[in-house]
């Protein structure tokens, strides 16, 4: 229908804008002289937001090209694999990672306010970031067991 086509086009434009805005944020943040925890957090959030929007844009373009088994059957299996891995799994992991990073930054701020410097030193940014990344990707592993790829 014409309405759904306009809606899909608007969504694609919003995703492109999101990618561009995230890219601008990344460029601006890389040029900053201050490299504190907030800076690192904003860089990571901008990168994950850009990846999220890019994956969804790619998915919507791919879906518009081949969203049914009526197109090339082998391409349809690629579409289903892409849907499970990127659209369901990774696009769920990235927002969870952002939420966990926000929680980490909040804990760091609370430790600064409460003057618990010994505990604050234990929370190395790179280590915690790696652990949160792994947790966010492990948390959504059951997605692979929910879906099955079957010919239609």
Tab-separated table of C-alpha atoms in Angstrom:
chain	number	residue	atom	x	y	z
A	1	UNK	CA	0.000	0.000	0.000
A	2	UNK	CA	1.145	3.590	-0.554
A	3	UNK	CA	1.006	4.336	3.180
A	4	UNK	CA	3.293	1.438	4.112
A	5	UNK	CA	5.752	2.380	1.342
A	6	UNK	CA	5.926	5.969	2.647
A	7	UNK	CA	6.332	4.689	6.195
A	8	UNK	CA	9.169	2.333	5.192
A	9	UNK	CA	10.878	5.149	3.286
A	10	UNK	CA	10.569	7.455	6.306
A	11	UNK	CA	12.056	4.768	8.562
A	12	UNK	CA	14.990	4.284	6.179
A	13	UNK	CA	15.607	8.048	6.125
A	14	UNK	CA	15.546	8.158	9.942
A	15	UNK	CA	18.052	5.306	10.101
A	16	UNK	CA	20.355	7.106	7.665
A	17	UNK	CA	20.072	10.267	9.784
A	18	UNK	CA	20.854	8.250	12.899
A	19	UNK	CA	23.981	6.839	11.258
A	20	UNK	CA	25.101	10.320	10.179
A	21	UNK	CA	24.457	11.845	13.611
A	22	UNK	CA	26.369	9.045	15.324
A	23	UNK	CA	29.230	9.476	12.862
A	24	UNK	CA	29.345	13.221	13.566
A	25	UNK	CA	29.380	12.488	17.306
A	26	UNK	CA	32.272	10.062	16.859
A	27	UNK	CA	34.285	12.569	14.798
A	28	UNK	CA	33.672	15.382	17.291
A	29	UNK	CA	34.492	13.177	20.271
A	30	UNK	CA	37.737	11.928	18.719
A	31	UNK	CA	38.874	15.536	18.305
A	32	UNK	CA	38.310	16.392	21.968
A	33	UNK	CA	41.383	16.754	24.133
A	34	UNK	CA	39.740	15.393	27.278
A	35	UNK	CA	39.784	11.603	27.406
A	36	UNK	CA	37.980	10.880	30.694
A	37	UNK	CA	35.473	8.107	31.497
A	38	UNK	CA	32.519	10.099	30.181
A	39	UNK	CA	34.355	10.645	26.900
A	40	UNK	CA	34.978	6.893	26.535
A	41	UNK	CA	31.373	6.161	27.405
A	42	UNK	CA	30.059	8.609	24.795
A	43	UNK	CA	32.347	7.157	22.120
A	44	UNK	CA	31.144	3.621	22.852
A	45	UNK	CA	27.491	4.690	22.877
A	46	UNK	CA	27.913	6.535	19.563
A	47	UNK	CA	29.603	3.541	17.949
A	48	UNK	CA	26.969	1.077	19.143
A	49	UNK	CA	24.157	3.422	18.081
A	50	UNK	CA	25.699	3.744	14.628
A	51	UNK	CA	26.093	-0.037	14.316
A	52	UNK	CA	22.522	-0.556	15.489
A	53	UNK	CA	21.101	1.892	12.928
A	54	UNK	CA	23.312	0.505	10.147
A	55	UNK	CA	22.226	-3.072	10.835
A	56	UNK	CA	18.560	-2.102	10.855
A	57	UNK	CA	18.966	-0.085	7.654
A	58	UNK	CA	20.723	-2.965	5.937
A	59	UNK	CA	18.042	-5.353	7.159
A	60	UNK	CA	15.192	-3.163	5.883
A	61	UNK	CA	16.859	-2.722	2.478
A	62	UNK	CA	17.567	-6.442	2.239
A	63	UNK	CA	14.001	-7.238	3.321
A	64	UNK	CA	12.576	-4.961	0.638
A	65	UNK	CA	14.721	-6.796	-1.944
A	66	UNK	CA	13.955	-10.306	-0.734
A	67	UNK	CA	11.407	-10.646	2.021
A	68	UNK	CA	9.777	-13.826	0.849
A	69	UNK	CA	10.689	-17.233	-0.514
A	70	UNK	CA	9.302	-16.156	-3.890
A	71	UNK	CA	12.630	-14.553	-4.707
A	72	UNK	CA	15.678	-16.763	-5.184
A	73	UNK	CA	15.334	-19.570	-2.559
A	74	UNK	CA	19.044	-19.548	-1.709
A	75	UNK	CA	18.857	-15.783	-1.167
A	76	UNK	CA	15.869	-16.339	1.094
A	77	UNK	CA	17.981	-18.582	3.365
A	78	UNK	CA	20.612	-15.856	3.511
A	79	UNK	CA	17.846	-13.436	4.443
A	80	UNK	CA	16.651	-15.723	7.257
A	81	UNK	CA	20.178	-16.165	8.597
A	82	UNK	CA	20.707	-12.416	8.454
A	83	UNK	CA	17.406	-11.887	10.226
A	84	UNK	CA	18.296	-14.245	13.072
A	85	UNK	CA	21.903	-13.135	13.533
A	86	UNK	CA	21.702	-9.409	12.920
A	87	UNK	CA	18.110	-8.309	13.249
A	88	UNK	CA	17.224	-10.418	16.270
A	89	UNK	CA	20.499	-11.207	18.009
A	90	UNK	CA	22.920	-8.312	17.540
A	91	UNK	CA	20.282	-5.577	17.529
A	92	UNK	CA	19.140	-6.925	20.890
A	93	UNK	CA	22.676	-7.188	22.284
A	94	UNK	CA	23.717	-3.626	21.416
A	95	UNK	CA	20.959	-1.852	23.398
A	96	UNK	CA	21.592	-4.169	26.353
A	97	UNK	CA	25.280	-3.272	26.177
A	98	UNK	CA	24.363	0.442	26.209
A	99	UNK	CA	22.147	-0.085	29.255
A	100	UNK	CA	24.889	-1.993	31.079
A	101	UNK	CA	27.409	0.745	30.218
A	102	UNK	CA	25.059	3.384	31.602
A	103	UNK	CA	24.764	1.320	34.782
A	104	UNK	CA	28.559	1.087	35.019
A	105	UNK	CA	28.944	4.844	34.600
A	106	UNK	CA	26.291	5.413	37.272
A	107	UNK	CA	28.136	3.115	39.691
A	108	UNK	CA	31.379	5.008	38.973
A	109	UNK	CA	29.647	8.311	39.745
A	110	UNK	CA	28.215	6.946	42.983
A	111	UNK	CA	31.695	5.763	43.994
A	112	UNK	CA	33.097	9.228	43.284
A	113	UNK	CA	30.405	10.867	45.415
A	114	UNK	CA	30.739	8.335	48.238
A	115	UNK	CA	34.554	8.669	48.275
A	116	UNK	CA	35.216	4.929	47.935
A	117	UNK	CA	38.417	5.340	45.936
A	118	UNK	CA	39.721	1.822	46.666
A	119	UNK	CA	36.662	0.216	45.065
A	120	UNK	CA	36.682	2.752	42.258
A	121	UNK	CA	40.210	1.671	41.238
A	122	UNK	CA	39.051	-1.954	40.900
A	123	UNK	CA	36.626	-0.996	38.133
A	124	UNK	CA	39.065	-0.659	35.230
A	125	UNK	CA	37.181	0.777	32.240
A	126	UNK	CA	38.533	-1.596	29.571
A	127	UNK	CA	38.041	-4.671	31.734
A	128	UNK	CA	34.487	-3.759	32.761
A	129	UNK	CA	33.621	-2.751	29.196
A	130	UNK	CA	34.822	-6.135	27.914
A	131	UNK	CA	32.886	-8.026	30.580
A	132	UNK	CA	29.690	-6.061	29.871
A	133	UNK	CA	30.104	-6.677	26.142
A	134	UNK	CA	30.443	-10.421	26.722
A	135	UNK	CA	27.458	-10.452	29.116
A	136	UNK	CA	25.249	-8.620	26.621
A	137	UNK	CA	26.115	-11.101	23.874
A	138	UNK	CA	25.692	-14.159	26.099
A	139	UNK	CA	22.334	-12.931	27.406
A	140	UNK	CA	20.728	-13.212	23.975
A	141	UNK	CA	22.219	-16.552	22.888
A	142	UNK	CA	18.833	-18.293	23.356
A	143	UNK	CA	17.632	-16.359	20.268
A	144	UNK	CA	19.512	-18.896	18.147
A	145	UNK	CA	17.504	-21.737	19.655
A	146	UNK	CA	14.113	-20.088	19.229
A	147	UNK	CA	14.141	-19.705	15.451
A	148	UNK	CA	14.300	-22.423	12.851
A	149	UNK	CA	15.001	-21.974	9.182
A	150	UNK	CA	12.439	-23.840	7.147
A	151	UNK	CA	11.479	-23.559	3.510
A	152	UNK	CA	8.098	-21.941	2.941
